[in-house]
Amino acid sequence: MQLRQLGDVQVSAIGLGGMPMSIEGRPDEARRLATIHAALDAGVTLIDTADAYHLHADEVGHNESLIAKALKSYGSDASDVLVATKGGALRPGDGSWTLDGSPEHLREACEASLRRLGVDAIGLYQFHRPDPKVPYAESVGAIRDLLDAGKIRMAGISNADPDQIRQAQEVLGGRLASVQNQYSPAFVSSRPELDLCDELGIAFLPWSPLGGISGAAELGSKFAAFEKVAREHDVSPQRVCLAWMLATSPVVIPIPGSSRPETARDSAAAADLTLTADEQAALDEAVGVS
């Protein structure tokens, strides 16, 4: 597995997004655990989660607890796996998402995540989404305080624009390790944030890189250029998509979600797929980036 830099550690070039295993349509626990173990077997050492990845109001942190169980039950050493979680978003249990970026909530959320993950310090803790009710600097300041207190080893932000990235970097004293934004062939509007991370040397973690739970299966039919390259390499369009992202910049570390062992393995294999310059250019043109 190819490695990439995230803050002060190296992780697998392809991560695993845990959300599909804990929200609507989630599989049974046996398949959830098998999916995480398959990713680990394939060399994945970055797993992304959040306390809000759950279905019912009384199961906050469902995905964090699942990942902790999967790591504990894994048959081999998993000490090099970086678990990245997030705080600041909530799911009341009615299918909606709400926000609480207050420093008080972020401190409480971090403590709860520490307990569920069973660790003394969270590897990467990310502010989930800006809360318009709270000044951004105050929310990021709470993450800084957690970093200073040793509750978290690295700090990240998610769903941020370029100004917020720069502001977070300033508030954190130059210690911003990662930015997690939506980015896929169907959603390239985060390209300015990706380019800024490339300029600053900050890891960029595309979420829903294959188009999300509902769109991943249709990636090849929606984007003919990815289907064409996939046929030439005898691989899936999804694997081509992740390889395309990896070739965009060395700071890119996609975190495709999965709920089946076979898709986790296919995503991980993208790190071994090398595209030609012409193929990369054709894919860039197909989605409207350069």
mmCIF file of C-alpha atoms in Angstrom:
data_model
loop_
_atom_site.group_PDB
_atom_site.id
_atom_site.type_symbol
_atom_site.label_atom_id
_atom_site.label_comp_id
_atom_site.label_asym_id
_atom_site.label_seq_id
_atom_site.Cartn_x
_atom_site.Cartn_y
_atom_site.Cartn_z
ATOM 1 C CA MET A 1 0.000 0.000 0.000
ATOM 2 C CA GLN A 2 1.316 3.402 -1.012
ATOM 3 C CA LEU A 3 1.715 5.780 1.934
ATOM 4 C CA ARG A 4 0.961 9.481 2.215
ATOM 5 C CA GLN A 5 1.708 12.121 4.821
ATOM 6 C CA LEU A 6 -1.030 13.251 7.197
ATOM 7 C CA GLY A 7 0.298 15.657 9.769
ATOM 8 C CA ASP A 8 3.240 14.000 11.466
ATOM 9 C CA VAL A 9 2.390 10.416 10.451
ATOM 10 C CA GLN A 10 2.153 8.370 7.279
ATOM 11 C CA VAL A 11 -1.076 6.583 6.421
ATOM 12 C CA SER A 12 -2.368 4.494 3.547
ATOM 13 C CA ALA A 13 -3.033 6.482 0.382
ATOM 14 C CA ILE A 14 -6.619 5.209 0.462
ATOM 15 C CA GLY A 15 -8.627 5.376 3.661
ATOM 16 C CA LEU A 16 -11.961 3.904 4.711
ATOM 17 C CA GLY A 17 -15.042 6.007 5.424
ATOM 18 C CA GLY A 18 -17.204 4.434 8.102
ATOM 19 C CA MET A 19 -20.496 6.311 7.657
ATOM 20 C CA PRO A 20 -22.345 3.770 5.426
ATOM 21 C CA MET A 21 -21.938 1.135 8.130
ATOM 22 C CA SER A 22 -23.931 3.091 10.709
ATOM 23 C CA ILE A 23 -26.635 5.172 9.019
ATOM 24 C CA GLU A 24 -29.699 4.369 6.891
ATOM 25 C CA GLY A 25 -29.384 1.085 5.031
ATOM 26 C CA ARG A 26 -26.560 -0.182 7.218
ATOM 27 C CA PRO A 27 -25.711 -3.897 7.081
ATOM 28 C CA ASP A 28 -25.698 -6.299 10.001
ATOM 29 C CA GLU A 29 -22.790 -6.237 12.419
ATOM 30 C CA ALA A 30 -21.070 -9.294 10.971
ATOM 31 C CA ARG A 31 -20.782 -7.617 7.572
ATOM 32 C CA ARG A 32 -19.754 -4.309 9.139
ATOM 33 C CA LEU A 33 -16.877 -5.955 10.980
ATOM 34 C CA ALA A 34 -15.915 -7.988 7.906
ATOM 35 C CA THR A 35 -15.776 -4.793 5.846
ATOM 36 C CA ILE A 36 -13.406 -3.069 8.253
ATOM 37 C CA HIS A 37 -11.237 -6.176 8.544
ATOM 38 C CA ALA A 38 -11.082 -6.477 4.742
ATOM 39 C CA ALA A 39 -9.853 -2.894 4.504
ATOM 40 C CA LEU A 40 -7.193 -3.573 7.131
ATOM 41 C CA ASP A 41 -6.131 -6.736 5.292
ATOM 42 C CA ALA A 42 -5.709 -4.615 2.147
ATOM 43 C CA GLY A 43 -3.328 -2.245 3.922
ATOM 44 C CA VAL A 44 -5.694 0.563 4.906
ATOM 45 C CA THR A 45 -4.378 2.433 7.946
ATOM 46 C CA LEU A 46 -6.746 5.434 7.978
ATOM 47 C CA ILE A 47 -10.366 5.034 9.086
ATOM 48 C CA ASP A 48 -12.651 8.060 9.164
ATOM 49 C CA THR A 49 -15.666 8.261 11.450
ATOM 50 C CA ALA A 50 -17.721 10.780 13.460
ATOM 51 C CA ASP A 51 -19.881 10.762 16.563
ATOM 52 C CA ALA A 52 -22.838 11.704 14.331
ATOM 53 C CA TYR A 53 -22.599 8.541 12.237
ATOM 54 C CA HIS A 54 -25.569 6.757 13.742
ATOM 55 C CA LEU A 55 -29.237 6.173 13.022
ATOM 56 C CA HIS A 56 -31.238 6.541 16.233
ATOM 57 C CA ALA A 57 -31.049 9.334 18.812
ATOM 58 C CA ASP A 58 -29.967 6.948 21.565
ATOM 59 C CA GLU A 59 -26.944 5.536 19.711
ATOM 60 C CA VAL A 60 -24.637 8.542 19.292
ATOM 61 C CA GLY A 61 -21.173 7.311 18.371
ATOM 62 C CA HIS A 62 -22.425 4.031 16.856
ATOM 63 C CA ASN A 63 -19.720 4.083 14.191
ATOM 64 C CA GLU A 64 -16.944 4.982 16.634
ATOM 65 C CA SER A 65 -17.906 2.027 18.828
ATOM 66 C CA LEU A 66 -18.032 -0.226 15.778
ATOM 67 C CA ILE A 67 -14.535 0.761 14.700
ATOM 68 C CA ALA A 68 -13.172 0.256 18.204
ATOM 69 C CA LYS A 69 -14.698 -3.243 18.230
ATOM 70 C CA ALA A 70 -13.329 -4.029 14.774
ATOM 71 C CA LEU A 71 -9.807 -2.988 15.711
ATOM 72 C CA LYS A 72 -9.929 -4.943 18.960
ATOM 73 C CA SER A 73 -11.182 -8.091 17.211
ATOM 74 C CA TYR A 74 -8.775 -7.869 14.280
ATOM 75 C CA GLY A 75 -6.493 -10.862 14.146
ATOM 76 C CA SER A 76 -3.301 -8.892 13.489
ATOM 77 C CA ASP A 77 -1.581 -5.821 14.877
ATOM 78 C CA ALA A 78 -3.637 -2.688 14.201
ATOM 79 C CA SER A 79 -1.554 -0.276 16.268
ATOM 80 C CA ASP A 80 -0.559 1.704 13.182
ATOM 81 C CA VAL A 81 -4.176 2.485 12.222
ATOM 82 C CA LEU A 82 -5.089 6.156 12.518
ATOM 83 C CA VAL A 83 -8.711 6.657 13.528
ATOM 84 C CA ALA A 84 -9.989 10.083 12.545
ATOM 85 C CA THR A 85 -13.245 11.226 14.098
ATOM 86 C CA LYS A 86 -15.268 14.434 14.106
ATOM 87 C CA GLY A 87 -17.422 16.529 16.401
ATOM 88 C CA GLY A 88 -19.802 19.426 15.911
ATOM 89 C CA ALA A 89 -22.622 17.774 13.940
ATOM 90 C CA LEU A 90 -25.587 15.962 15.471
ATOM 91 C CA ARG A 91 -28.381 13.646 14.334
ATOM 92 C CA PRO A 92 -31.526 14.025 16.455
ATOM 93 C CA GLY A 93 -32.808 10.668 15.194
ATOM 94 C CA ASP A 94 -35.431 11.909 12.731
ATOM 95 C CA GLY A 95 -33.085 11.742 9.730
ATOM 96 C CA SER A 96 -32.025 15.367 9.988
ATOM 97 C CA TRP A 97 -28.602 16.846 10.730
ATOM 98 C CA THR A 98 -28.033 19.772 13.109
ATOM 99 C CA LEU A 99 -24.953 21.682 14.244
ATOM 100 C CA ASP A 100 -23.329 22.652 17.532
ATOM 101 C CA GLY A 101 -19.926 24.227 17.118
ATOM 102 C CA SER A 102 -19.800 25.703 20.599
ATOM 103 C CA PRO A 103 -16.562 25.122 22.497
ATOM 104 C CA GLU A 104 -18.559 23.522 25.320
ATOM 105 C CA HIS A 105 -20.115 20.951 23.023
ATOM 106 C CA LEU A 106 -16.842 20.178 21.247
ATOM 107 C CA ARG A 107 -15.098 19.529 24.557
ATOM 108 C CA GLU A 108 -17.900 17.222 25.693
ATOM 109 C CA ALA A 109 -18.039 15.483 22.316
ATOM 110 C CA CYS A 110 -14.304 14.845 22.352
ATOM 111 C CA GLU A 111 -14.453 13.302 25.815
ATOM 112 C CA ALA A 112 -17.278 11.012 24.722
ATOM 113 C CA SER A 113 -15.371 9.990 21.577
ATOM 114 C CA LEU A 114 -12.302 9.194 23.669
ATOM 115 C CA ARG A 115 -14.380 6.818 25.794
ATOM 116 C CA ARG A 116 -16.008 5.089 22.843
ATOM 117 C CA LEU A 117 -12.732 4.649 20.976
ATOM 118 C CA GLY A 118 -11.012 3.481 24.149
ATOM 119 C CA VAL A 119 -7.932 5.671 23.669
ATOM 120 C CA ASP A 120 -6.038 8.230 25.717
ATOM 121 C CA ALA A 121 -5.738 10.602 22.752
ATOM 122 C CA ILE A 122 -7.658 10.707 19.468
ATOM 123 C CA GLY A 123 -5.371 10.356 16.456
ATOM 124 C CA LEU A 124 -7.092 13.018 14.349
ATOM 125 C CA TYR A 125 -10.013 15.105 15.619
ATOM 126 C CA GLN A 126 -11.867 17.220 13.079
ATOM 127 C CA PHE A 127 -14.392 20.037 13.417
ATOM 128 C CA HIS A 128 -17.248 18.506 11.438
ATOM 129 C CA ARG A 129 -18.946 21.532 9.891
ATOM 130 C CA PRO A 130 -19.018 25.310 10.501
ATOM 131 C CA ASP A 131 -21.852 26.389 12.772
ATOM 132 C CA PRO A 132 -23.235 29.781 11.670
ATOM 133 C CA LYS A 133 -24.297 30.478 15.260
ATOM 134 C CA VAL A 134 -20.710 30.313 16.534
ATOM 135 C CA PRO A 135 -17.709 32.355 15.310
ATOM 136 C CA TYR A 136 -15.454 29.989 13.389
ATOM 137 C CA ALA A 137 -12.379 31.007 15.371
ATOM 138 C CA GLU A 138 -14.120 30.011 18.609
ATOM 139 C CA SER A 139 -14.938 26.524 17.322
ATOM 140 C CA VAL A 140 -11.431 25.958 15.980
ATOM 141 C CA GLY A 141 -10.055 27.451 19.184
ATOM 142 C CA ALA A 142 -11.734 24.632 21.090
ATOM 143 C CA ILE A 143 -9.977 22.113 18.829
ATOM 144 C CA ARG A 144 -6.690 23.933 19.509
ATOM 145 C CA ASP A 145 -7.291 23.660 23.252
ATOM 146 C CA LEU A 146 -7.916 19.917 22.924
ATOM 147 C CA LEU A 147 -4.659 19.624 20.988
ATOM 148 C CA ASP A 148 -2.763 21.590 23.619
ATOM 149 C CA ALA A 149 -4.283 19.448 26.382
ATOM 150 C CA GLY A 150 -3.146 16.229 24.709
ATOM 151 C CA LYS A 151 -6.701 14.981 24.205
ATOM 152 C CA ILE A 152 -6.042 14.766 20.456
ATOM 153 C CA ARG A 153 -2.810 14.138 18.573
ATOM 154 C CA MET A 154 -3.710 16.061 15.414
ATOM 155 C CA ALA A 155 -6.353 18.607 14.442
ATOM 156 C CA GLY A 156 -8.393 18.862 11.261
ATOM 157 C CA ILE A 157 -11.414 20.640 9.825
ATOM 158 C CA SER A 158 -14.165 19.523 7.485
ATOM 159 C CA ASN A 159 -16.488 21.254 5.014
ATOM 160 C CA ALA A 160 -14.354 24.403 5.033
ATOM 161 C CA ASP A 161 -13.766 27.108 2.431
ATOM 162 C CA PRO A 162 -10.340 28.629 1.645
ATOM 163 C CA ASP A 163 -10.760 31.505 4.104
ATOM 164 C CA GLN A 164 -11.696 29.074 6.865
ATOM 165 C CA ILE A 165 -8.698 26.896 6.043
ATOM 166 C CA ARG A 166 -6.384 29.877 6.420
ATOM 167 C CA GLN A 167 -8.147 30.984 9.593
ATOM 168 C CA ALA A 168 -7.923 27.509 11.103
ATOM 169 C CA GLN A 169 -4.231 27.313 10.259
ATOM 170 C CA GLU A 170 -3.715 30.614 12.078
ATOM 171 C CA VAL A 171 -5.793 29.683 15.134
ATOM 172 C CA LEU A 172 -4.013 26.339 15.383
ATOM 173 C CA GLY A 173 -0.608 27.971 15.164
ATOM 174 C CA GLY A 174 0.330 26.259 11.910
ATOM 175 C CA ARG A 175 -0.742 22.823 13.140
ATOM 176 C CA LEU A 176 -3.692 22.146 10.814
ATOM 177 C CA ALA A 177 -3.149 18.551 9.718
ATOM 178 C CA SER A 178 -6.050 17.952 7.340
ATOM 179 C CA VAL A 179 -9.065 19.312 5.510
ATOM 180 C CA GLN A 180 -11.956 16.965 4.726
ATOM 181 C CA ASN A 181 -14.293 18.235 1.999
ATOM 182 C CA GLN A 182 -16.642 16.649 -0.482
ATOM 183 C CA TYR A 183 -14.882 16.014 -3.791
ATOM 184 C CA SER A 184 -15.788 13.673 -6.640
ATOM 185 C CA PRO A 185 -16.286 13.719 -10.417
ATOM 186 C CA ALA A 186 -19.818 14.974 -9.726
ATOM 187 C CA PHE A 187 -18.658 17.562 -7.172
ATOM 188 C CA VAL A 188 -15.459 19.397 -8.098
ATOM 189 C CA SER A 189 -16.359 22.728 -6.503
ATOM 190 C CA SER A 190 -13.923 21.942 -3.675
ATOM 191 C CA ARG A 191 -11.005 22.087 -6.103
ATOM 192 C CA PRO A 192 -9.886 25.520 -4.748
ATOM 193 C CA GLU A 193 -9.639 23.978 -1.266
ATOM 194 C CA LEU A 194 -7.705 21.012 -2.647
ATOM 195 C CA ASP A 195 -5.302 23.345 -4.449
ATOM 196 C CA LEU A 196 -4.816 25.437 -1.313
ATOM 197 C CA CYS A 197 -4.032 22.326 0.719
ATOM 198 C CA ASP A 198 -1.529 21.318 -1.954
ATOM 199 C CA GLU A 199 0.094 24.751 -1.654
ATOM 200 C CA LEU A 200 0.217 24.597 2.147
ATOM 201 C CA GLY A 201 1.189 20.928 2.416
ATOM 202 C CA ILE A 202 -1.993 19.987 4.312
ATOM 203 C CA ALA A 203 -3.631 16.604 3.746
ATOM 204 C CA PHE A 204 -6.880 16.836 1.759
ATOM 205 C CA LEU A 205 -9.376 14.045 2.508
ATOM 206 C CA PRO A 206 -12.142 13.860 -0.113
ATOM 207 C CA TRP A 207 -15.367 12.531 1.367
ATOM 208 C CA SER A 208 -17.885 10.790 -0.910
ATOM 209 C CA PRO A 209 -15.109 10.561 -3.543
ATOM 210 C CA LEU A 210 -17.163 8.113 -5.599
ATOM 211 C CA GLY A 211 -20.348 10.169 -5.492
ATOM 212 C CA GLY A 212 -21.830 9.043 -2.187
ATOM 213 C CA ILE A 213 -23.850 6.012 -1.148
ATOM 214 C CA SER A 214 -26.461 6.538 -3.856
ATOM 215 C CA GLY A 215 -24.127 7.619 -6.656
ATOM 216 C CA ALA A 216 -21.078 5.372 -6.410
ATOM 217 C CA ALA A 217 -22.578 2.476 -8.367
ATOM 218 C CA GLU A 218 -23.502 4.796 -11.255
ATOM 219 C CA LEU A 219 -20.134 6.517 -11.559
ATOM 220 C CA GLY A 220 -19.183 4.745 -14.791
ATOM 221 C CA SER A 221 -22.552 5.330 -16.449
ATOM 222 C CA LYS A 222 -22.561 9.008 -15.521
ATOM 223 C CA PHE A 223 -18.957 9.649 -16.549
ATOM 224 C CA ALA A 224 -18.081 7.802 -19.730
ATOM 225 C CA ALA A 225 -14.420 8.804 -19.573
ATOM 226 C CA PHE A 226 -13.973 6.885 -16.311
ATOM 227 C CA GLU A 227 -15.745 3.850 -17.774
ATOM 228 C CA LYS A 228 -13.483 3.971 -20.834
ATOM 229 C CA VAL A 229 -10.268 4.055 -18.786
ATOM 230 C CA ALA A 230 -11.630 1.315 -16.549
ATOM 231 C CA ARG A 231 -12.168 -0.984 -19.525
ATOM 232 C CA GLU A 232 -8.646 -0.322 -20.754
ATOM 233 C CA HIS A 233 -7.202 -1.354 -17.386
ATOM 234 C CA ASP A 234 -9.776 -4.093 -16.720
ATOM 235 C CA VAL A 235 -10.736 -2.533 -13.383
ATOM 236 C CA SER A 236 -13.817 -0.800 -11.985
ATOM 237 C CA PRO A 237 -14.620 2.865 -12.767
ATOM 238 C CA GLN A 238 -14.573 3.437 -9.010
ATOM 239 C CA ARG A 239 -10.960 2.273 -8.803
ATOM 240 C CA VAL A 240 -10.059 4.575 -11.699
ATOM 241 C CA CYS A 241 -11.725 7.487 -9.912
ATOM 242 C CA LEU A 242 -9.655 7.015 -6.773
ATOM 243 C CA ALA A 243 -6.434 6.615 -8.787
ATOM 244 C CA TRP A 244 -7.316 9.828 -10.636
ATOM 245 C CA MET A 245 -7.640 11.633 -7.312
ATOM 246 C CA LEU A 246 -4.338 10.271 -6.036
ATOM 247 C CA ALA A 247 -2.594 11.528 -9.182
ATOM 248 C CA THR A 248 -4.039 15.016 -8.709
ATOM 249 C CA SER A 249 -1.795 15.875 -5.750
ATOM 250 C CA PRO A 250 0.358 14.059 -3.194
ATOM 251 C CA VAL A 251 -1.719 15.618 -0.383
ATOM 252 C CA VAL A 252 -4.921 13.847 -1.501
ATOM 253 C CA ILE A 253 -6.041 10.875 0.620
ATOM 254 C CA PRO A 254 -9.527 9.716 -0.429
ATOM 255 C CA ILE A 255 -11.754 8.139 2.218
ATOM 256 C CA PRO A 256 -14.384 6.190 0.250
ATOM 257 C CA GLY A 257 -17.188 4.820 2.374
ATOM 258 C CA SER A 258 -17.970 1.140 2.194
ATOM 259 C CA SER A 259 -20.335 -1.387 3.717
ATOM 260 C CA ARG A 260 -19.129 -4.508 1.889
ATOM 261 C CA PRO A 261 -15.735 -6.254 2.051
ATOM 262 C CA GLU A 262 -15.449 -6.435 -1.740
ATOM 263 C CA THR A 263 -15.868 -2.686 -2.231
ATOM 264 C CA ALA A 264 -13.380 -1.954 0.546
ATOM 265 C CA ARG A 265 -10.831 -4.174 -1.196
ATOM 266 C CA ASP A 266 -11.520 -2.633 -4.602
ATOM 267 C CA SER A 267 -11.043 0.888 -3.250
ATOM 268 C CA ALA A 268 -7.782 -0.014 -1.531
ATOM 269 C CA ALA A 269 -6.433 -1.453 -4.791
ATOM 270 C CA ALA A 270 -6.644 2.001 -6.395
ATOM 271 C CA ALA A 271 -3.322 2.834 -4.771
ATOM 272 C CA ASP A 272 -1.681 0.348 -7.149
ATOM 273 C CA LEU A 273 -3.297 1.715 -10.314
ATOM 274 C CA THR A 274 -1.117 4.096 -12.336
ATOM 275 C CA LEU A 275 -2.790 6.223 -14.984
ATOM 276 C CA THR A 276 -0.979 7.670 -17.983
ATOM 277 C CA ALA A 277 -0.669 11.421 -18.389
ATOM 278 C CA ASP A 278 -3.114 11.264 -21.290
ATOM 279 C CA GLU A 279 -5.640 9.335 -19.211
ATOM 280 C CA GLN A 280 -5.315 11.797 -16.341
ATOM 281 C CA ALA A 281 -5.802 14.723 -18.712
ATOM 282 C CA ALA A 282 -8.870 13.107 -20.295
ATOM 283 C CA LEU A 283 -10.446 12.524 -16.881
ATOM 284 C CA ASP A 284 -9.684 16.097 -15.811
ATOM 285 C CA GLU A 285 -11.351 17.361 -18.967
ATOM 286 C CA ALA A 286 -14.362 15.122 -18.440
ATOM 287 C CA VAL A 287 -15.116 16.676 -15.049
ATOM 288 C CA GLY A 288 -14.103 20.217 -15.951
ATOM 289 C CA VAL A 289 -10.882 20.695 -13.992
ATOM 290 C CA SER A 290 -7.336 21.390 -15.159
#
